[in-house]
Coordinates of C-alpha atoms and ligand atoms in Angstrom, one line a residue:
X1 CA -19.6 -101.0 -40.6
X2 CA -20.3 -102.8 -43.8
X3 CA -21.0 -100.2 -46.5
X4 CA -21.9 -100.5 -50.2
X5 CA -21.5 -97.6 -52.5
X6 CA -23.6 -97.8 -55.7
X7 CA -22.0 -95.8 -58.5
X8 CA -18.2 -95.5 -58.8
X9 CA -18.1 -92.1 -60.4
X10 CA -16.3 -89.2 -58.9
X11 CA -18.4 -88.9 -55.7
X12 CA -18.8 -92.7 -55.2
X13 CA -15.2 -93.5 -55.6
X14 CA -13.9 -90.7 -53.3
X15 CA -16.6 -91.5 -50.7
X16 CA -15.9 -95.2 -50.9
X17 CA -12.2 -95.0 -50.6
X18 CA -12.3 -92.5 -47.7
X19 CA -15.0 -94.4 -45.8
X20 CA -12.7 -97.5 -46.0
X21 CA -9.8 -95.4 -44.8
X22 CA -11.7 -94.4 -41.7
X23 CA -12.2 -98.0 -40.8
X24 CA -15.3 -99.3 -42.6
X25 CA -15.6 -102.3 -44.9
X26 CA -16.6 -100.9 -48.2
X27 CA -17.6 -102.3 -51.5
X28 CA -17.8 -99.9 -54.5
X29 CA -20.2 -101.0 -57.2
X30 CA -20.5 -100.0 -60.8
X31 CA -22.1 -101.5 -63.9
X32 CA -19.1 -100.6 -66.0
X33 CA -17.0 -103.8 -66.0
X34 CA -13.9 -102.0 -67.4
X35 CA -14.0 -99.5 -64.6
X36 CA -14.3 -102.2 -61.9
X37 CA -11.5 -104.2 -63.5
X38 CA -9.2 -101.2 -63.5
X39 CA -10.1 -100.3 -59.9
X40 CA -9.3 -103.9 -58.9
X41 CA -6.0 -103.4 -60.7
X42 CA -5.5 -100.4 -58.4
X43 CA -6.0 -97.9 -61.3
X44 CA -8.2 -94.9 -60.7
X45 CA -10.5 -93.6 -63.4
X46 CA -10.0 -90.0 -62.2
X47 CA -7.1 -87.9 -61.1
X48 CA -7.5 -86.7 -57.5
X49 CA -4.5 -85.8 -55.3
X50 CA -3.9 -88.4 -52.6
X51 CA -6.6 -90.8 -53.7
X52 CA -4.4 -93.4 -55.3
X53 CA -2.3 -94.0 -52.2
X54 CA -5.5 -94.5 -50.1
X55 CA -6.9 -96.9 -52.8
X56 CA -3.8 -99.1 -52.6
X57 CA -3.6 -98.9 -48.8
X58 CA -7.2 -99.9 -48.2
X59 CA -7.3 -102.7 -50.7
X60 CA -4.1 -104.1 -49.1
X61 CA -5.8 -103.9 -45.7
X62 CA -8.8 -105.7 -47.2
X63 CA -11.3 -103.0 -46.2
X64 CA -12.0 -102.0 -49.8
X65 CA -13.3 -104.1 -52.7
X66 CA -15.1 -103.6 -56.0
X67 CA -18.0 -105.4 -57.6
X68 CA -20.6 -105.3 -60.4
X69 CA -23.7 -106.6 -58.7
X70 CA -25.8 -104.1 -56.8
X71 CA -28.0 -106.8 -55.4
X72 CA -25.1 -108.8 -54.0
X73 CA -23.4 -105.7 -52.5
X74 CA -26.7 -104.5 -50.9
X75 CA -27.3 -107.9 -49.4
X76 CA -24.2 -107.8 -47.3
X77 CA -24.3 -104.1 -46.4
X78 CA -25.8 -102.3 -43.4
X79 CA -25.6 -99.0 -45.1
X80 CA -26.0 -98.5 -48.9
X81 CA -25.0 -95.1 -50.5
X82 CA -26.5 -94.2 -53.8
X83 CA -23.9 -92.2 -55.7
X84 CA -25.0 -92.7 -59.3
X85 CA -25.0 -89.9 -61.9
X86 CA -27.8 -87.4 -62.2
X87 CA -27.2 -85.9 -65.6
X88 CA -29.2 -82.9 -66.9
X89 CA -32.2 -83.4 -69.2
X90 CA -32.6 -80.9 -72.0
X91 CA -34.9 -78.9 -69.8
X92 CA -32.1 -78.6 -67.1
X93 CA -34.0 -80.8 -64.8
X94 CA -32.0 -83.7 -63.2
X95 CA -32.5 -87.0 -64.8
X96 CA -33.1 -89.5 -61.9
X97 CA -33.4 -92.7 -64.0
X98 CA -30.2 -94.1 -62.5
X99 CA -31.2 -93.2 -59.0
X100 CA -34.5 -95.1 -59.4
X101 CA -32.7 -98.1 -61.0
X102 CA -30.2 -98.2 -58.1
X103 CA -33.0 -98.0 -55.5
X104 CA -34.9 -100.9 -57.2
X105 CA -31.8 -103.1 -57.4
X106 CA -30.9 -102.4 -53.8
X107 CA -34.5 -103.5 -52.8
X108 CA -33.9 -106.8 -54.6
X109 CA -30.9 -107.4 -52.3
X110 CA -32.8 -106.3 -49.1
X111 CA -32.8 -109.1 -46.5
X112 CA -32.7 -107.2 -43.3
X113 CA -32.9 -103.6 -42.0
X114 CA -30.6 -101.2 -44.0
X115 CA -30.2 -97.5 -44.3
X116 CA -30.2 -96.3 -47.9
X117 CA -28.4 -93.0 -48.3
X118 CA -28.8 -90.7 -51.2
X119 CA -25.4 -89.0 -51.9
X120 CA -26.0 -87.9 -55.4
X121 CA -27.2 -84.3 -55.8
X122 CA -31.0 -84.6 -56.2
X123 CA -34.0 -82.4 -56.1
X124 CA -36.0 -82.1 -52.9
X125 CA -38.4 -85.0 -52.3
X126 CA -36.2 -87.5 -54.1
X127 CA -35.7 -89.4 -50.8
X128 CA -39.4 -90.0 -50.6
X129 CA -39.4 -91.3 -54.2
X130 CA -36.5 -93.6 -53.4
X131 CA -38.4 -95.0 -50.4
X132 CA -41.5 -95.6 -52.6
X133 CA -39.4 -97.3 -55.3
X134 CA -37.9 -99.6 -52.7
X135 CA -41.3 -100.4 -51.1
X136 CA -42.9 -101.2 -54.5
X137 CA -40.0 -103.5 -55.5
X138 CA -40.2 -105.3 -52.2
X139 CA -43.9 -105.8 -52.7
X140 CA -43.4 -107.1 -56.2
X141 CA -40.7 -109.4 -55.1
X142 CA -42.4 -110.9 -52.1
X143 CA -46.0 -110.5 -53.2
X144 CA -47.4 -109.6 -49.8
X145 CA -45.4 -112.3 -47.9
X146 CA -43.7 -111.4 -44.6
X147 CA -40.5 -110.4 -46.2
X148 CA -42.2 -107.5 -48.0
X149 CA -42.4 -105.8 -44.6
X150 CA -38.6 -105.6 -44.2
X151 CA -37.8 -102.4 -42.5
X152 CA -35.5 -99.8 -44.0
X153 CA -34.8 -96.1 -43.8
X154 CA -33.9 -93.7 -46.5
X155 CA -31.6 -90.8 -45.6
X156 CA -30.0 -87.9 -47.4
X157 CA -26.4 -87.1 -47.0
X158 CA -25.3 -84.6 -49.6
X159 CA -21.6 -84.3 -50.5
X160 CA -19.7 -81.1 -50.5
X161 CA -16.4 -82.4 -51.9
X162 CA -14.4 -80.2 -54.2
X163 CA -12.5 -81.8 -57.0
X164 CA -8.8 -81.4 -56.5
X165 CA -9.1 -81.4 -52.7
X166 CA -11.7 -84.1 -52.3
X167 CA -9.7 -86.3 -49.9
X168 CA -8.9 -83.4 -47.6
X169 CA -12.5 -82.2 -47.8
X170 CA -13.8 -85.6 -46.8
X171 CA -11.4 -86.0 -43.9
X172 CA -11.9 -82.5 -42.5
X173 CA -15.5 -81.5 -43.4
X174 CA -16.9 -78.1 -42.3
X175 CA -20.2 -79.9 -41.7
X176 CA -21.9 -83.2 -42.5
X177 CA -25.5 -82.9 -43.3
X178 CA -27.8 -85.8 -42.3
X179 CA -31.4 -85.8 -43.5
X180 CA -33.1 -88.6 -41.7
X181 CA -36.6 -90.0 -40.9
X182 CA -35.8 -91.9 -37.8
X183 CA -33.5 -91.9 -34.7
X184 CA -32.3 -95.4 -35.8
X185 CA -31.0 -94.1 -39.1
X186 CA -29.5 -91.0 -37.4
X187 CA -27.6 -93.2 -35.0
X188 CA -26.3 -95.5 -37.7
X189 CA -25.1 -92.5 -39.8
X190 CA -23.5 -90.9 -36.7
X191 CA -21.6 -94.1 -36.3
X192 CA -20.5 -94.1 -39.9
X193 CA -19.0 -90.6 -39.5
X194 CA -17.8 -90.9 -35.9
X195 CA -14.1 -91.2 -36.8
X196 CA -14.2 -87.8 -38.4
X197 CA -15.4 -86.0 -35.3
X198 CA -17.1 -83.4 -37.5
X199 CA -20.0 -81.0 -37.0
X200 CA -23.3 -82.7 -37.8
X201 CA -26.4 -81.0 -39.0
X202 CA -29.3 -83.3 -38.5
X203 CA -32.5 -82.5 -40.2
X204 CA -35.4 -83.9 -42.3
X205 CA -34.7 -85.3 -45.8
X206 CA -36.2 -82.5 -47.8
X207 CA -34.2 -79.8 -46.0
X208 CA -31.0 -81.8 -46.4
X209 CA -31.6 -82.1 -50.2
X210 CA -32.2 -78.3 -50.3
X211 CA -29.0 -77.5 -48.3
X212 CA -27.0 -79.0 -51.1
X213 CA -28.8 -77.1 -53.9
X214 CA -28.8 -73.8 -51.9
X215 CA -25.1 -74.1 -51.0
X216 CA -23.9 -74.7 -54.6
X217 CA -26.3 -72.0 -56.0
X218 CA -25.0 -69.5 -53.4
X219 CA -21.4 -70.2 -54.3
X220 CA -22.2 -69.8 -58.0
X221 CA -24.0 -66.6 -57.2
X222 CA -20.9 -65.3 -55.4
X223 CA -18.7 -66.0 -58.5
X224 CA -21.2 -64.4 -60.8
X225 CA -21.5 -61.4 -58.5
X226 CA -17.7 -60.8 -58.6
X227 CA -17.7 -61.4 -62.4
X228 CA -20.4 -58.7 -62.8
X229 CA -18.3 -56.4 -60.6
X230 CA -15.3 -57.2 -62.9
X231 CA -17.4 -55.9 -65.9
X232 CA -17.9 -52.6 -64.1
X233 CA -14.2 -52.5 -63.1
X234 CA -13.2 -53.0 -66.7
X235 CA -15.4 -50.1 -67.8
X236 CA -14.4 -47.6 -65.1
X237 CA -10.7 -48.6 -64.9
X238 CA -10.8 -50.2 -61.5
X239 CA -9.1 -53.4 -60.3
X240 CA -11.5 -56.3 -59.4
X241 CA -8.8 -58.1 -57.4
X242 CA -8.4 -55.1 -55.1
X243 CA -12.2 -54.7 -54.9
X244 CA -12.6 -58.4 -54.0
X245 CA -9.8 -58.1 -51.4
X246 CA -11.5 -55.1 -49.8
X247 CA -14.8 -56.8 -49.7
X248 CA -13.4 -60.2 -48.5
X249 CA -12.1 -58.8 -45.2
X250 CA -15.7 -58.3 -44.1
X251 CA -16.3 -61.6 -42.4
X252 CA -20.0 -61.5 -43.4
X253 CA -18.8 -61.6 -47.1
X254 CA -15.6 -63.7 -46.7
X255 CA -12.7 -63.9 -49.1
X256 CA -13.4 -67.1 -50.8
X257 CA -15.1 -67.5 -54.2
X258 CA -14.5 -63.9 -55.2
X259 CA -12.0 -64.6 -58.0
X260 CA -13.2 -63.1 -61.2
X261 CA -12.4 -64.7 -64.5
X262 CA -13.8 -66.8 -67.3
X263 CA -16.5 -68.2 -64.9
X264 CA -17.4 -71.4 -63.2
X265 CA -17.5 -74.8 -64.8
X266 CA -17.3 -78.4 -63.7
X267 CA -19.8 -81.2 -63.1
X268 CA -21.6 -79.4 -60.3
X269 CA -22.3 -75.7 -60.5
X270 CA -23.7 -75.4 -64.1
X271 CA -25.8 -78.5 -63.7
X272 CA -27.0 -77.8 -60.1
X273 CA -27.9 -74.2 -60.9
X274 CA -29.9 -75.4 -63.9
X275 CA -31.6 -78.1 -61.8
X276 CA -32.4 -75.6 -59.0
X277 CA -34.0 -73.2 -61.4
X278 CA -36.2 -76.0 -62.8
X279 CA -37.0 -77.3 -59.3
X280 CA -38.1 -73.9 -58.2
X281 CA -40.1 -73.4 -61.4
X282 CA -41.8 -76.7 -60.9
X283 CA -42.7 -75.7 -57.4
X284 CA -44.2 -72.4 -58.6
X285 CA -41.3 -70.0 -57.9
X286 CA -39.4 -68.1 -60.6
X287 CA -35.8 -68.0 -59.3
X288 CA -34.9 -65.0 -61.5
X289 CA -31.8 -64.3 -59.5
X290 CA -30.3 -67.7 -60.4
X291 CA -31.2 -67.3 -64.1
X292 CA -29.1 -64.1 -64.0
X293 CA -26.2 -65.9 -62.3
X294 CA -26.2 -68.4 -65.2
X295 CA -26.4 -65.5 -67.8
X296 CA -23.5 -63.7 -66.2
X297 CA -21.4 -66.9 -66.2
X298 CA -22.1 -67.4 -69.9
X299 CA -21.3 -63.8 -70.7
X300 CA -17.9 -63.9 -69.0
X301 CA -16.7 -66.4 -71.6
X302 CA -18.0 -64.3 -74.5
X303 CA -16.5 -61.2 -73.0
X304 CA -13.1 -62.9 -72.8
X305 CA -13.3 -64.0 -76.4
X306 CA -14.3 -60.4 -77.4
X307 CA -11.3 -59.1 -75.5
X308 CA -8.9 -61.4 -77.4
X309 CA -10.5 -60.4 -80.7
X310 CA -10.3 -56.7 -79.8
X311 CA -6.6 -56.9 -79.1
X312 CA -5.6 -59.3 -81.9
X313 CA -7.8 -57.4 -84.4
X314 CA -8.2 -60.2 -86.9
X315 CA -8.2 -63.7 -85.3
X316 CA -8.5 -65.5 -88.6
X317 CA -5.3 -67.5 -89.4
X318 CA -3.7 -66.5 -86.1
X319 CA -2.2 -69.1 -83.7
X320 CA -3.6 -68.9 -80.2
X321 CA -1.9 -70.9 -77.4
X322 CA -4.0 -72.1 -74.5
X323 CA -2.5 -73.0 -71.1
X324 CA -4.9 -75.0 -68.9
X325 CA -8.0 -76.9 -70.1
X326 CA -9.5 -78.5 -67.0
X327 CA -12.4 -76.6 -65.4
X328 CA -10.1 -75.8 -62.4
X329 CA -6.6 -76.8 -61.2
X330 CA -5.7 -80.2 -59.7
X331 CA -8.2 -82.2 -61.7
X332 CA -8.3 -83.7 -65.1
X333 CA -12.1 -83.0 -65.3
X334 CA -13.2 -81.1 -68.3
X335 CA -16.9 -81.2 -67.8
X336 CA -18.4 -77.8 -68.6
X337 CA -14.9 -76.3 -68.6
X338 CA -14.9 -72.7 -69.8
X339 CA -12.0 -73.7 -72.1
X340 CA -14.3 -75.7 -74.3
X341 CA -16.6 -72.8 -75.2
X342 CA -13.8 -70.3 -75.5
X343 CA -11.8 -72.5 -77.8
X344 CA -14.8 -73.3 -79.9
X345 CA -15.7 -69.6 -80.3
X346 CA -12.2 -68.7 -81.4
X347 CA -12.1 -71.6 -83.8
X348 CA -15.3 -70.4 -85.3
X349 CA -13.5 -67.1 -86.0
X350 CA -10.8 -69.0 -87.8
X351 CA -8.1 -69.1 -85.1
X352 CA -5.6 -72.1 -84.9
X353 CA -5.5 -73.4 -81.4
X354 CA -2.6 -75.1 -79.6
X355 CA -3.1 -76.3 -76.0
X356 CA -1.6 -77.9 -73.0
X357 CA -2.9 -79.0 -69.6
X358 CA -0.9 -80.7 -66.9
X359 CA -3.5 -83.5 -66.3
X360 CA -6.4 -83.1 -68.8
X361 CA -4.7 -84.0 -72.0
X362 CA -6.3 -87.5 -72.3
X363 CA -9.8 -86.1 -71.8
X364 CA -9.0 -83.1 -74.0
X365 CA -8.1 -85.4 -76.9
X366 CA -11.6 -86.8 -77.0
X367 CA -13.4 -83.5 -76.5
X368 CA -11.5 -81.0 -78.6
X369 CA -11.6 -81.1 -82.3
X370 CA -8.8 -79.7 -84.5
X371 CA -6.7 -78.5 -81.5
X372 CA -3.0 -79.2 -81.6
X373 CA -2.3 -80.7 -78.2
X374 CA 1.2 -80.0 -77.1
X375 CA 3.6 -81.8 -74.7
X376 CA 4.4 -78.8 -72.6
X377 CA 3.8 -75.0 -72.3
X378 CA 6.9 -74.2 -74.4
X379 CA 5.6 -76.2 -77.4
X380 CA 2.4 -74.2 -77.0
X381 CA 4.3 -70.9 -77.0
X382 CA 6.3 -71.8 -80.2
X383 CA 5.0 -69.6 -83.0
X384 CA 1.9 -68.4 -81.0
X385 CA 0.5 -65.0 -81.6
X386 CA -0.8 -64.9 -78.0
X387 CA -1.4 -67.1 -75.0
X388 CA -4.6 -67.6 -73.0
X389 CA -4.4 -68.8 -69.4
X390 CA -7.7 -70.6 -68.7
X391 CA -6.8 -72.8 -65.7
X392 CA -4.7 -71.5 -62.9
X393 CA -2.4 -74.5 -62.4
X394 CA 0.5 -73.8 -60.0
X395 CA 2.9 -75.4 -62.5
X396 CA 2.5 -72.3 -64.7
X397 CA 4.0 -70.1 -62.0
X398 CA 7.4 -71.5 -62.6
X399 CA 7.4 -71.0 -66.4
X400 CA 10.7 -69.8 -67.9
X401 CA 9.3 -66.5 -69.2
X402 CA 12.5 -65.6 -71.1
X403 CA 12.2 -68.9 -73.1
X404 CA 8.4 -68.4 -73.6
X405 CA 8.9 -64.9 -74.9
X406 CA 11.6 -66.0 -77.4
X407 CA 9.4 -68.8 -78.7
X408 CA 6.3 -66.7 -79.3
X409 CA 5.5 -64.5 -82.3
X410 CA 4.1 -61.8 -80.0
X411 CA 4.5 -61.6 -76.3
X412 CA 0.9 -61.3 -75.5
X413 CA -1.0 -62.9 -72.6
X414 CA -4.7 -63.0 -71.8
X415 CA -5.2 -64.2 -68.3
X416 CA -8.6 -65.7 -67.8
X417 CA -8.0 -66.3 -64.1
X418 CA -6.1 -63.1 -63.1
X419 CA -3.4 -65.6 -62.1
X420 CA -0.2 -63.9 -63.3
X421 CA 1.2 -60.6 -62.0
X422 CA 1.0 -58.0 -64.7
X423 CA 4.0 -56.0 -63.5
X424 CA 6.1 -59.2 -63.3
X425 CA 5.2 -60.2 -66.9
X426 CA 5.9 -56.6 -68.1
X427 CA 9.5 -57.1 -66.8
X428 CA 9.9 -59.9 -69.4
X429 CA 8.3 -57.8 -72.1
X430 CA 4.9 -59.3 -72.1
X431 CA 1.8 -57.3 -72.9
X432 CA -0.9 -58.5 -70.4
X433 CA -4.7 -58.5 -70.3
X434 CA -6.6 -59.7 -67.3
X435 CA -10.3 -59.8 -66.5
X436 CA -11.6 -56.7 -64.7
X437 CA -8.2 -55.1 -64.1
X438 CA -6.7 -52.0 -65.7
X439 CA -5.6 -53.1 -69.1
X440 CA -3.6 -51.1 -71.5
X441 CA -5.2 -50.0 -74.7
X442 CA -4.2 -52.5 -77.4
X443 CA -1.2 -51.2 -79.5
X444 CA -2.2 -51.0 -83.1
Ligands
UDX1 C1 -18.2 -77.5 -56.1 C2 -18.5 -77.2 -54.6 O1 -17.5 -76.3 -54.2 C3 -18.5 -78.5 -53.8 O2 -18.9 -78.1 -52.5 C4 -19.6 -79.4 -54.4 O3 -19.6 -80.6 -53.7 C5 -19.3 -79.7 -55.9 O4 -19.2 -78.4 -56.6 P1 -16.1 -78.2 -57.6 O5 -17.0 -78.2 -58.8 O6 -15.1 -79.3 -57.4 O7 -16.9 -78.1 -56.2 O8 -15.2 -76.9 -57.7 P2 -15.1 -75.5 -57.0 O9 -13.8 -75.4 -56.4 O10 -16.2 -75.2 -56.2 O11 -15.1 -74.5 -58.3 C6 -16.1 -74.5 -59.2 C7 -15.8 -73.6 -60.4 O12 -15.9 -72.3 -60.0 C8 -14.5 -73.8 -61.1 O13 -14.6 -73.7 -62.5 C9 -13.7 -72.6 -60.5 O14 -12.7 -72.3 -61.4 C10 -14.7 -71.6 -60.4 N1 -14.4 -70.5 -59.5 C11 -14.3 -70.8 -58.2 C12 -14.3 -69.2 -59.9 O15 -14.4 -68.9 -61.1 N2 -14.1 -68.2 -59.0 C13 -13.9 -68.5 -57.7 O16 -13.7 -67.5 -56.9 C14 -14.0 -69.8 -57.2

């Protein structure tokens, strides 16, 4: 099928490349000329495992191209995906300006029946608004002539891709949600996803939009729940990792998303939870549970900083080394990464920060002020009074701990992801503090 993807951000680019890989002819569109030029030169604006190889392969096979003009791309496509950004407004509500703009541009390129698919995470009823925006633009353009009655369908097809495993998630989805208004649109979208042979959930547009919000909010709730449990563990001397393991074997609970630590970050959970709280409020429901989910997440970062301060005693003038800056491993994304808040709070107290991340150094450079960015973990360790592990990159498992210990002023590790094994580190002479596990009393 001929497909246009409007918006070549994270979601758009992964979706576009993967749709090309399963056999469609795809054009990815963005109004950022630099981005399009670099994609044409086979350079990805993001780091995502496996994606670059697929980009090269599908461009070579002439199934994938890049363009600036939404109107031109929409003209040639049978299916148009809207994958533009939906940033948060100050109120937490999603800003849908780009979605409306994309819809109006698509309408200008409308010359025959097309399915317009919303892929961006949007509040319920956005599909209806997109439909109206397209209809109005068609009327303006054709001023009541026959062409203003061009048929089209709007559909909702939320994405559930996780950064770091987005290609695998796309190719082997647990479900694909299709919110449609007509059998015709349903059949076309079934055709789009046919090569994946996946479970399809077909429903109306409003329900599809809510599935996305409800899923992300539920996952965020699961993380905040285990983080709240970690607080109790910390106080009563229990081990949150064992508690999570014991809970997780119950199939109704499940093992995933029960890792306690410095909380969730990224481009989705913080923004989506905020947007869902607002959406509920606007519809007359106070989603107090989600507000608490958000509070717990913020408190985890503060708690971690307090723990560091408690053990170091005076933070002022001390050198703190940070391992891991991205909001999670296997990505260079630092949007709402817990590292940003934690580093800022420690700097406020007068700490000197050195840091390293396997992929996020370029982004860190523009986001972090007065942080000494180091070429590797050993350069971070040199002269550090303690280390903080904030992202659980597998690379950190193979650190030479003898070398690390020798380089540090004090062999002290604060593990914000409960990633290292405390007993193992103790063998190398490290004092270890995790989140919600039995920690030693600081030696004074
Ligand atoms: C999430 C959803 O998983 C995905 O379905 C949706 O499409 C986009 O949002 P993503 O933001 O890529 O994906 O990351 P995810 O793996 O879900 O992790 C989100 C955050 O939660 C990370 O900061 C991660 O470190 C944190 N997390 C995750 C925990 O703190 N504990 C856990 O047990 C799991």
